[in-house]
XYZ file of C-alpha atoms in Angstrom:
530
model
C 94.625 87.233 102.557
C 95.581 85.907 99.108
C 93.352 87.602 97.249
C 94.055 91.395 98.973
C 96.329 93.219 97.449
C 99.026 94.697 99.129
C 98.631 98.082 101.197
C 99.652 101.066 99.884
C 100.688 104.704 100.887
C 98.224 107.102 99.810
C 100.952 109.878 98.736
C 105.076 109.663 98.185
C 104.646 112.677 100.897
C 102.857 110.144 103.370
C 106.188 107.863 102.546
C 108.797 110.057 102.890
C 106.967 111.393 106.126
C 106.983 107.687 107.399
C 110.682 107.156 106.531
C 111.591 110.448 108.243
C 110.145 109.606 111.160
C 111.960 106.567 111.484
C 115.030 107.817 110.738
C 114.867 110.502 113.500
C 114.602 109.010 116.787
C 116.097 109.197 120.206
C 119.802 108.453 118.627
C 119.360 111.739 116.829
C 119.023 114.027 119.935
C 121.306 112.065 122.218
C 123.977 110.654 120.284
C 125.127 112.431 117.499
C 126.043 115.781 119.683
C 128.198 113.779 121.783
C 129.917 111.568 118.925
C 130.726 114.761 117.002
C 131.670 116.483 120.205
C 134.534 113.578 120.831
C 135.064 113.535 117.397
C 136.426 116.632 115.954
C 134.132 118.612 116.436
C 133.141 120.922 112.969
C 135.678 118.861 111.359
C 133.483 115.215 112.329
C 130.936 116.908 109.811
C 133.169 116.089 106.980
C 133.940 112.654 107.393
C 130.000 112.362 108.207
C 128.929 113.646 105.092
C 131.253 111.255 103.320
C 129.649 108.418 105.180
C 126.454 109.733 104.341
C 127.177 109.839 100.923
C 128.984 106.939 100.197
C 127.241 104.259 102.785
C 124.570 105.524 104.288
C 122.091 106.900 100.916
C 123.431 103.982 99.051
C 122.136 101.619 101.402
C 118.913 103.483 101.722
C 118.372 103.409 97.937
C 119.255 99.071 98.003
C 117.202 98.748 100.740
C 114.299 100.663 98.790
C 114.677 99.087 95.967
C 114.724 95.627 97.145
C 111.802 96.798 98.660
C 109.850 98.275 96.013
C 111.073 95.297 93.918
C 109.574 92.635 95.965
C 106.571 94.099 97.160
C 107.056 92.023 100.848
C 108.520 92.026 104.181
C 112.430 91.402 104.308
C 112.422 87.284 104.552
C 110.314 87.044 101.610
C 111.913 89.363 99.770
C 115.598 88.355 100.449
C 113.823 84.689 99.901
C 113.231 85.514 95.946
C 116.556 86.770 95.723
C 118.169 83.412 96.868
C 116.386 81.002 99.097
C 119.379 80.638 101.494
C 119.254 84.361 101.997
C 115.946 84.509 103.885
C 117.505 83.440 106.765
C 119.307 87.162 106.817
C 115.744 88.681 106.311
C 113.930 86.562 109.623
C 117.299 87.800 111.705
C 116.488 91.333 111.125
C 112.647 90.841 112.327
C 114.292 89.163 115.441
C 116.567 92.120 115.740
C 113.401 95.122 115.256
C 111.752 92.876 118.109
C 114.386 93.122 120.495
C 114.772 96.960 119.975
C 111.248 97.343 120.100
C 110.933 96.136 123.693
C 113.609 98.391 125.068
C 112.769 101.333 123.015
C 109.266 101.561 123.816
C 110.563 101.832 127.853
C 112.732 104.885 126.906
C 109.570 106.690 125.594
C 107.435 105.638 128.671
C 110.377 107.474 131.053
C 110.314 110.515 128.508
C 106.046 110.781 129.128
C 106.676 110.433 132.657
C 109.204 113.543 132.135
C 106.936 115.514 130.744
C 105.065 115.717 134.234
C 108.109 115.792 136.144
C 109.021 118.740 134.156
C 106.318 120.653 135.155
C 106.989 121.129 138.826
C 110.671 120.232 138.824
C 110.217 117.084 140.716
C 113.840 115.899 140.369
C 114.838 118.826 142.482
C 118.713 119.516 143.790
C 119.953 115.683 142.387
C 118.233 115.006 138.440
C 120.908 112.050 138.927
C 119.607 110.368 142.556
C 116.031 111.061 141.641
C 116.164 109.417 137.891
C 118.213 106.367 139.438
C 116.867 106.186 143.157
C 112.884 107.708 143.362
C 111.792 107.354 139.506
C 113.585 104.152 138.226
C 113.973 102.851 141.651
C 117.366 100.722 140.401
C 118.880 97.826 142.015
C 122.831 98.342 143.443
C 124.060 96.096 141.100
C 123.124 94.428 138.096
C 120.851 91.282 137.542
C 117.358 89.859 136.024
C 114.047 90.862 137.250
C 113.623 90.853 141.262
C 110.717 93.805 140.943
C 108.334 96.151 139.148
C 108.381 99.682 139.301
C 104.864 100.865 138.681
C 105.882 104.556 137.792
C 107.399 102.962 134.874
C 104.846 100.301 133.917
C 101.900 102.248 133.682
C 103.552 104.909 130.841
C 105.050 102.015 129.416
C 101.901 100.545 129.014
C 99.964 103.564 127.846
C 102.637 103.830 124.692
C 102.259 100.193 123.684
C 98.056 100.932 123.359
C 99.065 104.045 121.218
C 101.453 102.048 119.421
C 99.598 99.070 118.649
C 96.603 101.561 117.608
C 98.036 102.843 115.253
C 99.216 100.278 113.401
C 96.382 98.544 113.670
C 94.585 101.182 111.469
C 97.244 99.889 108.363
C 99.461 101.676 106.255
C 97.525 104.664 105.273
C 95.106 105.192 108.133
C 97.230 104.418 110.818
C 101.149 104.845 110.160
C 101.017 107.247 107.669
C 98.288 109.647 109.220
C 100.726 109.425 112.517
C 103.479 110.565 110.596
C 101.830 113.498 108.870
C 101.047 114.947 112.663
C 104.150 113.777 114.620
C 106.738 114.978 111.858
C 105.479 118.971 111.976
C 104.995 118.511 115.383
C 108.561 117.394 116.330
C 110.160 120.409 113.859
C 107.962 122.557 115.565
C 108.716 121.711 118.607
C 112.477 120.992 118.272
C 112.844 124.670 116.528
C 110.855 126.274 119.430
C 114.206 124.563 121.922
C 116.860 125.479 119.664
C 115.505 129.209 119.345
C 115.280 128.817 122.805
C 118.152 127.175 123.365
C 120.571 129.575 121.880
C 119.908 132.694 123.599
C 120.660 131.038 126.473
C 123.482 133.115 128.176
C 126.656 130.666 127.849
C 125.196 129.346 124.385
C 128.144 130.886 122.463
C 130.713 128.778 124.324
C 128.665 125.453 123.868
C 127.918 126.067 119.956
C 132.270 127.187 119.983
C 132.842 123.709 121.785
C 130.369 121.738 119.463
C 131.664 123.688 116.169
C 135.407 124.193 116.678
C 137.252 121.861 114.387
C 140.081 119.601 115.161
C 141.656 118.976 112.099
C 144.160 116.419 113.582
C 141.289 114.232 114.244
C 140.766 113.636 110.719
C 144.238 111.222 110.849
C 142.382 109.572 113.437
C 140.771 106.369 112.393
C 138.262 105.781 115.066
C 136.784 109.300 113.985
C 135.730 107.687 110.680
C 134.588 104.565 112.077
C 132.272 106.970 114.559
C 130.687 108.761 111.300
C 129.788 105.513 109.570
C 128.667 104.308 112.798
C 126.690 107.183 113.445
C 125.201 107.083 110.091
C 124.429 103.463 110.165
C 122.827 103.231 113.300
C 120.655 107.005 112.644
C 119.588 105.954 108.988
C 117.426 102.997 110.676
C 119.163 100.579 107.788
C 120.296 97.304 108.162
C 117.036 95.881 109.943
C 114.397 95.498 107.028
C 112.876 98.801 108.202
C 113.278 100.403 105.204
C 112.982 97.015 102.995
C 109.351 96.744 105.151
C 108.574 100.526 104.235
C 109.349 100.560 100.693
C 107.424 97.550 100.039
C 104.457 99.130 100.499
C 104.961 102.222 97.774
C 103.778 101.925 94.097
C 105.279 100.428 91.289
C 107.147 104.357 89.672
C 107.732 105.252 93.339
C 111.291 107.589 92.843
C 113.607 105.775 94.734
C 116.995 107.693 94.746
C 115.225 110.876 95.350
C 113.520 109.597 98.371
C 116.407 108.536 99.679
C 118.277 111.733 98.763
C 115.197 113.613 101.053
C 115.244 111.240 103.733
C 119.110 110.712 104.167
C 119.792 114.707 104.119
C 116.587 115.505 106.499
C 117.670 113.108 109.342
C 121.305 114.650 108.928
C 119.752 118.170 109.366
C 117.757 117.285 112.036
C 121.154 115.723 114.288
C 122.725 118.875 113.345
C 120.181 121.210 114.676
C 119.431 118.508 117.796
C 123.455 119.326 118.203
C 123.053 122.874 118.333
C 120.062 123.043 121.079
C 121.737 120.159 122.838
C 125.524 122.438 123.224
C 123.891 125.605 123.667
C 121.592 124.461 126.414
C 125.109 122.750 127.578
C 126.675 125.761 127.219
C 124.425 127.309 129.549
C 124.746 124.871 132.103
C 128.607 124.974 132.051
C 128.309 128.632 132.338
C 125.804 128.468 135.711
C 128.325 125.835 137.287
C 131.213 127.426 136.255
C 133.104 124.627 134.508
C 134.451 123.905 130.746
C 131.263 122.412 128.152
C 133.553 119.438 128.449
C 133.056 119.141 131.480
C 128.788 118.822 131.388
C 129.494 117.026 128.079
C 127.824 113.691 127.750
C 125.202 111.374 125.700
C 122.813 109.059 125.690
C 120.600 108.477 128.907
C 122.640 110.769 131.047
C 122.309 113.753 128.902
C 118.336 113.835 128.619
C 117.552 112.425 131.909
C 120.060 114.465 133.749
C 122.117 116.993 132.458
C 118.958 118.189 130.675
C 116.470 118.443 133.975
C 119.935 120.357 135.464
C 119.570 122.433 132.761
C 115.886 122.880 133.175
C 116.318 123.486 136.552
C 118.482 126.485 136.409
C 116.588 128.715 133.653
C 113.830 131.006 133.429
C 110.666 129.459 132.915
C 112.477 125.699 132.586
C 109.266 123.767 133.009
C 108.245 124.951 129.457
C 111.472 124.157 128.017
C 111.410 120.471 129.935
C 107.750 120.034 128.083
C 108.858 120.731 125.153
C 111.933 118.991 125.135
C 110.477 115.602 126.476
C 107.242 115.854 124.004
C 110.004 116.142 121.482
C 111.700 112.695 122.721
C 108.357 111.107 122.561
C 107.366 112.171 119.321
C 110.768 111.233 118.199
C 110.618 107.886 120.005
C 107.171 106.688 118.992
C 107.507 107.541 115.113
C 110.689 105.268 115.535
C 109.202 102.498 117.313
C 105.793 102.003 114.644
C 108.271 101.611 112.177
C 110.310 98.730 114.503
C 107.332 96.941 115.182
C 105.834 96.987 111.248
C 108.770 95.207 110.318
C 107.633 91.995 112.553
C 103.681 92.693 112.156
C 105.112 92.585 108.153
C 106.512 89.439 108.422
C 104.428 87.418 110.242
C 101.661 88.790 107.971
C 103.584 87.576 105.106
C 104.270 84.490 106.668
C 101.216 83.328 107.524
C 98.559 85.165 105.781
C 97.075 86.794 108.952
C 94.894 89.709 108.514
C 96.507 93.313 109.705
C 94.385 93.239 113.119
C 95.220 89.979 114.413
C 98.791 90.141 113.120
C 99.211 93.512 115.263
C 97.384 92.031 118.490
C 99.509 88.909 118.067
C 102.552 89.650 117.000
C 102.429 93.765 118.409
C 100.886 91.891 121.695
C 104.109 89.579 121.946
C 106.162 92.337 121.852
C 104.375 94.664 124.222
C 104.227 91.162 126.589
C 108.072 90.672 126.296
C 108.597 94.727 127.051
C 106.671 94.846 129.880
C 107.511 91.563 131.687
C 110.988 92.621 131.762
C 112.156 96.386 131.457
C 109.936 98.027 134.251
C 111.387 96.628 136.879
C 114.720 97.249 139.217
C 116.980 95.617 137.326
C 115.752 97.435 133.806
C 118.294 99.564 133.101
C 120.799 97.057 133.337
C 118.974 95.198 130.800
C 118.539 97.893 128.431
C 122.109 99.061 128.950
C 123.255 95.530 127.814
C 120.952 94.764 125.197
C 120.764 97.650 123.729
C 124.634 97.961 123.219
C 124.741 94.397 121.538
C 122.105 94.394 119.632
C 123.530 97.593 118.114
C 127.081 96.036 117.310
C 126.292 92.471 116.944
C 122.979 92.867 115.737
C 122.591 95.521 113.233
C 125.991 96.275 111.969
C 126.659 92.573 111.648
C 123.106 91.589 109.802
C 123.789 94.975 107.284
C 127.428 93.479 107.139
C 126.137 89.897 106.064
C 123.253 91.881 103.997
C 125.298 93.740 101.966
C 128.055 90.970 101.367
C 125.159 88.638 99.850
C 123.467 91.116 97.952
C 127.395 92.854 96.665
C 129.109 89.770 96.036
C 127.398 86.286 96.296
C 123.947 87.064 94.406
C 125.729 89.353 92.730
C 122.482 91.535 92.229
C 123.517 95.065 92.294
C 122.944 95.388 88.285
C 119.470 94.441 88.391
C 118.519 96.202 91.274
C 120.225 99.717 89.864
C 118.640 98.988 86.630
C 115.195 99.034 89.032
C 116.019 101.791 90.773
C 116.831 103.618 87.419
C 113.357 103.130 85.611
C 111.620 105.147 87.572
C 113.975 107.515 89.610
C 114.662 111.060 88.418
C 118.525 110.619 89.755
C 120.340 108.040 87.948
C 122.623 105.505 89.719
C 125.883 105.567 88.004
C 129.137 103.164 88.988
C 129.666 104.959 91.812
C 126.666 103.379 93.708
C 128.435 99.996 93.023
C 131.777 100.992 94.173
C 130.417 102.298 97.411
C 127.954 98.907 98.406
C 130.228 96.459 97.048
C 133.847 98.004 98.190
C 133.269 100.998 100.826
C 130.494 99.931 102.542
C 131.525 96.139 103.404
C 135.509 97.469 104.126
C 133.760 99.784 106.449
C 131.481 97.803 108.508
C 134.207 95.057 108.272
C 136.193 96.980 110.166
C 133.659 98.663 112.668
C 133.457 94.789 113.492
C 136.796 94.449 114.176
C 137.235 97.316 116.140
C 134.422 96.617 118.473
C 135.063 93.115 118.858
C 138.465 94.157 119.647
C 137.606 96.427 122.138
C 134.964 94.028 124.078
C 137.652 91.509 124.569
C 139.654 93.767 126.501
C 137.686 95.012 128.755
C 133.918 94.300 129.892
C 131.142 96.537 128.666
C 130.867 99.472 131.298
C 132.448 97.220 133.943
C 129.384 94.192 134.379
C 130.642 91.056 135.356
C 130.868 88.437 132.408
C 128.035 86.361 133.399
C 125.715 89.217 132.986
C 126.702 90.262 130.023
C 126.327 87.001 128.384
C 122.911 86.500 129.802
C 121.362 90.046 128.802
C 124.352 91.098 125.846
C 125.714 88.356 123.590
C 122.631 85.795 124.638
C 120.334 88.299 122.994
C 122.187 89.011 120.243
C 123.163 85.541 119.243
C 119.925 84.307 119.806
C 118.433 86.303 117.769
C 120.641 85.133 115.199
C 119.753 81.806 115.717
C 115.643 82.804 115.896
C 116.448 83.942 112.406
C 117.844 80.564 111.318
C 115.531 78.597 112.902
C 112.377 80.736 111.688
C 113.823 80.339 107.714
C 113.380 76.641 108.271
C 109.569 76.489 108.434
C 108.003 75.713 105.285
C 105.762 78.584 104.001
C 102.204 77.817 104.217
C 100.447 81.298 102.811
C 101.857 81.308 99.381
C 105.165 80.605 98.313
C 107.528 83.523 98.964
C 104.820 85.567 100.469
C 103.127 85.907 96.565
C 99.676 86.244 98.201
C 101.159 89.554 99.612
C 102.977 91.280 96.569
C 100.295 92.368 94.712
C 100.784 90.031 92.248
C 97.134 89.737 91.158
C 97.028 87.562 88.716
C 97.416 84.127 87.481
C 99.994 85.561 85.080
C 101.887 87.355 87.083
C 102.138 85.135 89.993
C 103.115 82.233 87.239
C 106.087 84.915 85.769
C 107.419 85.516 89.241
C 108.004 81.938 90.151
C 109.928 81.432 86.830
C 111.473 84.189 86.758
C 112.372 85.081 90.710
C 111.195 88.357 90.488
C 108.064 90.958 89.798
C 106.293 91.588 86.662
C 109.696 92.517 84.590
C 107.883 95.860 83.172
C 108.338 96.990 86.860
C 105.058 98.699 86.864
C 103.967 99.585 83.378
C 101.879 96.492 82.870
C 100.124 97.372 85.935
C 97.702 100.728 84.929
C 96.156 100.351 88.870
C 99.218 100.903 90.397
C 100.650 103.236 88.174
C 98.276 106.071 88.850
């Protein structure tokens, strides 16, 4: 491992493809209708675009940079920055490998909808048959009493495809995914909104999604839903992007990738909101209520207002297929990019080869999904972890992030000055203002807010002691994996240099002075350039 240089995508396409496909996951097709819904409406899409633009690219392009900069996973690279800062890198891992065990269940439910779609099996009650006969869910919540094979076989089958793909690396596996799931899913997803929208009742569900409320805009909770919604879309603020961008070459364009990949994943929510209202639309129309009435997000509105929905139109299966396909393209381009970020580290860490990192640490993963989330009590579990990993996971860890980098390693310069040597799109002061001002005020507050909020009333209703066992247990412990995982010694190389590419004696010897990669940021390097 010392000697082998460090992978590489095979085209900035292949990246951008990659960080796409990230970006655009489940939260895209069931959250953001619903947020901007509640939100305003049309007028939520201005206060979105400002988050976009002053949070959400600007972390994209740090987290790129630092990436590109470092050539490493997310401890080693925050590591070189400041040794006390690795400790923020390790908590993301232990953040990507909680999501990844709940996420990968979601997609396993979505491939058992595809089948389901086909004959309708949910018949008269989507909501009885998802919750009763499919998911077969205990009355009340708890920890694992039971497993429910219809979910563990599915759930199985998408950790083999997962794990297969990244065992083929960077180019041959992630990247080759990419270039077929990314057409695939705008294919598809076009094919439902075409679909979608002639839909008798579309009108009124594209008037309920579109019609702005101005007043909302006095509203602060509307603002702190955009920056939410771009944070937690964006997949920032858990070394995803860091792990991504580590693996491009030295003149990689940074701002402009970020410019494509930030404005793509916002066009794809906004077209995922138009399908999802219009289809809504129709259903509000067939049972003769107001949109806001069918209105809703998350699990509920693609595993039951959406097989209502299915079940009402002309030639529904085929709109079910495509729609769940969709979710499981979405889904599994999302969850290869989770799990690289811990297959990264631990390669990093130790040295391991690609294979045996993926079967190991991939395996672990898979291991830790399956013994718990198919089983009675699994939705309970995913309802509470997923909710605080979300806002005491990865708004907290970009919080801390973003704070370190901003203000205590004061690094911003010298990482714009990066980002500027090879990017067509200058960074100007602006960037500055936004990551060491807007960005920390914002999440600051988000903090506040939802902290605020959880103290006055239990998450959905669950009784305290299991939300501390499955919520603020998992998300405080995997603060505390991250602190205790900093405190082992490296043993491959120190900082992870066996991984960054650094090839040579010189190189290596320049980095330890200096803290950071060859300072001609590529030009001394006539391999990597090309």
């Amino acid at each position: 491992m010392a000697n082998q240089p460090r992978e590489q995508w095979a085209t900035r396409t292949g990246f951008l493809l990659a960080a796409i496909g990230s970006a655009i996951g489940l939260g895209n097709i069931w959250r953001f209708p619903a947020v901007a819904y509640e939100n305003g409406g049309g007028a939520f899409l201005l206060p979105y675009l400002i988050a976009l633009l002053t949070a959400g690219i600007p972390l994209l392009i740090m987290e790129y940079t630092i990436g590109r900069r470092y050539r490493t996973s997310p401890p080693a690279a925050l590591r070189q920055m400041a040794r006390p800062a690795e400790v923020i890198g390790w908590w993301q891992v232990a953040i990507s490998f909680v999501i990844a065990t709940y996420y990968a269940v979601i997609i396993a439910w979505a491939v058992r909808y595809v089948g389901f779609s086909a004959d309708r099996a949910w018949g008269d009650d989507p909501e009885g048959f998802l919750f009763g006969s499919f998911l077969k869910a205990s009355d009340t919540p708890g920890f694992v009493s039971g497993y429910v094979s219809g979910v563990l076989w599915p759930l199985i089958a998408v950790w083999v495809v997962v794990l297969g793909i990244l065992a083929f690396g960077i180019r041959r596996g992630i990247e080759k995914a990419n270039k077929v799931f990314i057409p695939l899913l705008v294919i598809f997803f076009v094919a439902l909104v075409v679909r979608a929208v002639t839909l008798s009742g579309a009108a009124e569900g594209l008037d309920a999604f579109f019609s702005p409320d101005w007043s909302e805009l006095a509203n602060g909770s509307v603002w702190v839903a955009a920056y939410g919604q771009i944070f937690f879309s964006l997949s920032i603020g858990f070394g995803i992007m860091v792990t991504y961008a580590s693996y491009l070459r030295r003149r990689a364009d940074l701002t402009g990738s970020a410019l494509v990949a930030g404005f793509a994943n916002s066009s794809f929510e906004i077209l995922a909101g138009i399908g999802v209202f219009a289809a809504l639309g129709f259903m509000a129309q067939a049972a003769g209520v107001p949109v806001g009435d069918v209105a809703t997000a998350g699990l509920g509105l693609a595993f039951v207002a959406f097989p209502t929905v299915i079940s009402e139109m002309w030639m529904g299966g085929l709109f079910g297929v495509v729609f769940f396909v969709s979710l499981v393209i979405a889904g599994l381009s999302s969850l290869i990019s989770i799990v690289q970020v811990v297959v990264s580290a631990v390669q990093d860490r130790t040295g391991m080869r690609r294979v045996p990192a993926v079967l190991a640490v991939g395996g672990a993963v898979a291991l830790a999904s399956i013994l718990l989330f198919p089983t009675n009590e699994g939705i309970y579990l995913l309802d509470a972890s997923d909710h605080f990993i979300n806002q005491y996971g990865i708004a907290l860890a970009a919080l801390v992030g973003v704070i370190a980098v901003a203000w205590l390693m004061r690094k911003l310069p010298e990482l714009q000055r990066d980002a500027d040597a090879t990017s067509a799109v200058r960074l100007g002061h602006w960037w500055r203002i936004c990551l060491g001002v807007i960005t920390p005020v914002v999440l600051g507050w988000m903090m506040v807010d939802s902290l605020r909020a959880e103290f006055d009333e239990n998450y959905e209703g669950y009784s305290t002691d299991f939300l501390l066992g499955a919520g603020w247990s998992v998300a405080i412990g995997a603060l505390l994996v991250g602190v205790l995982l900093s405190l082992i010694p490296w043993k491959a190389a120190e900082g992870g240099l066996s991984d960054l590419g650094l090839e040579t004696a010189e190189e290596q010897g320049a980095h330890r002075r200096h803290g950071r990669p060859d300072s001609g940021s590529g030009t001394s390097d006539g391999r990597e350039d090309r």
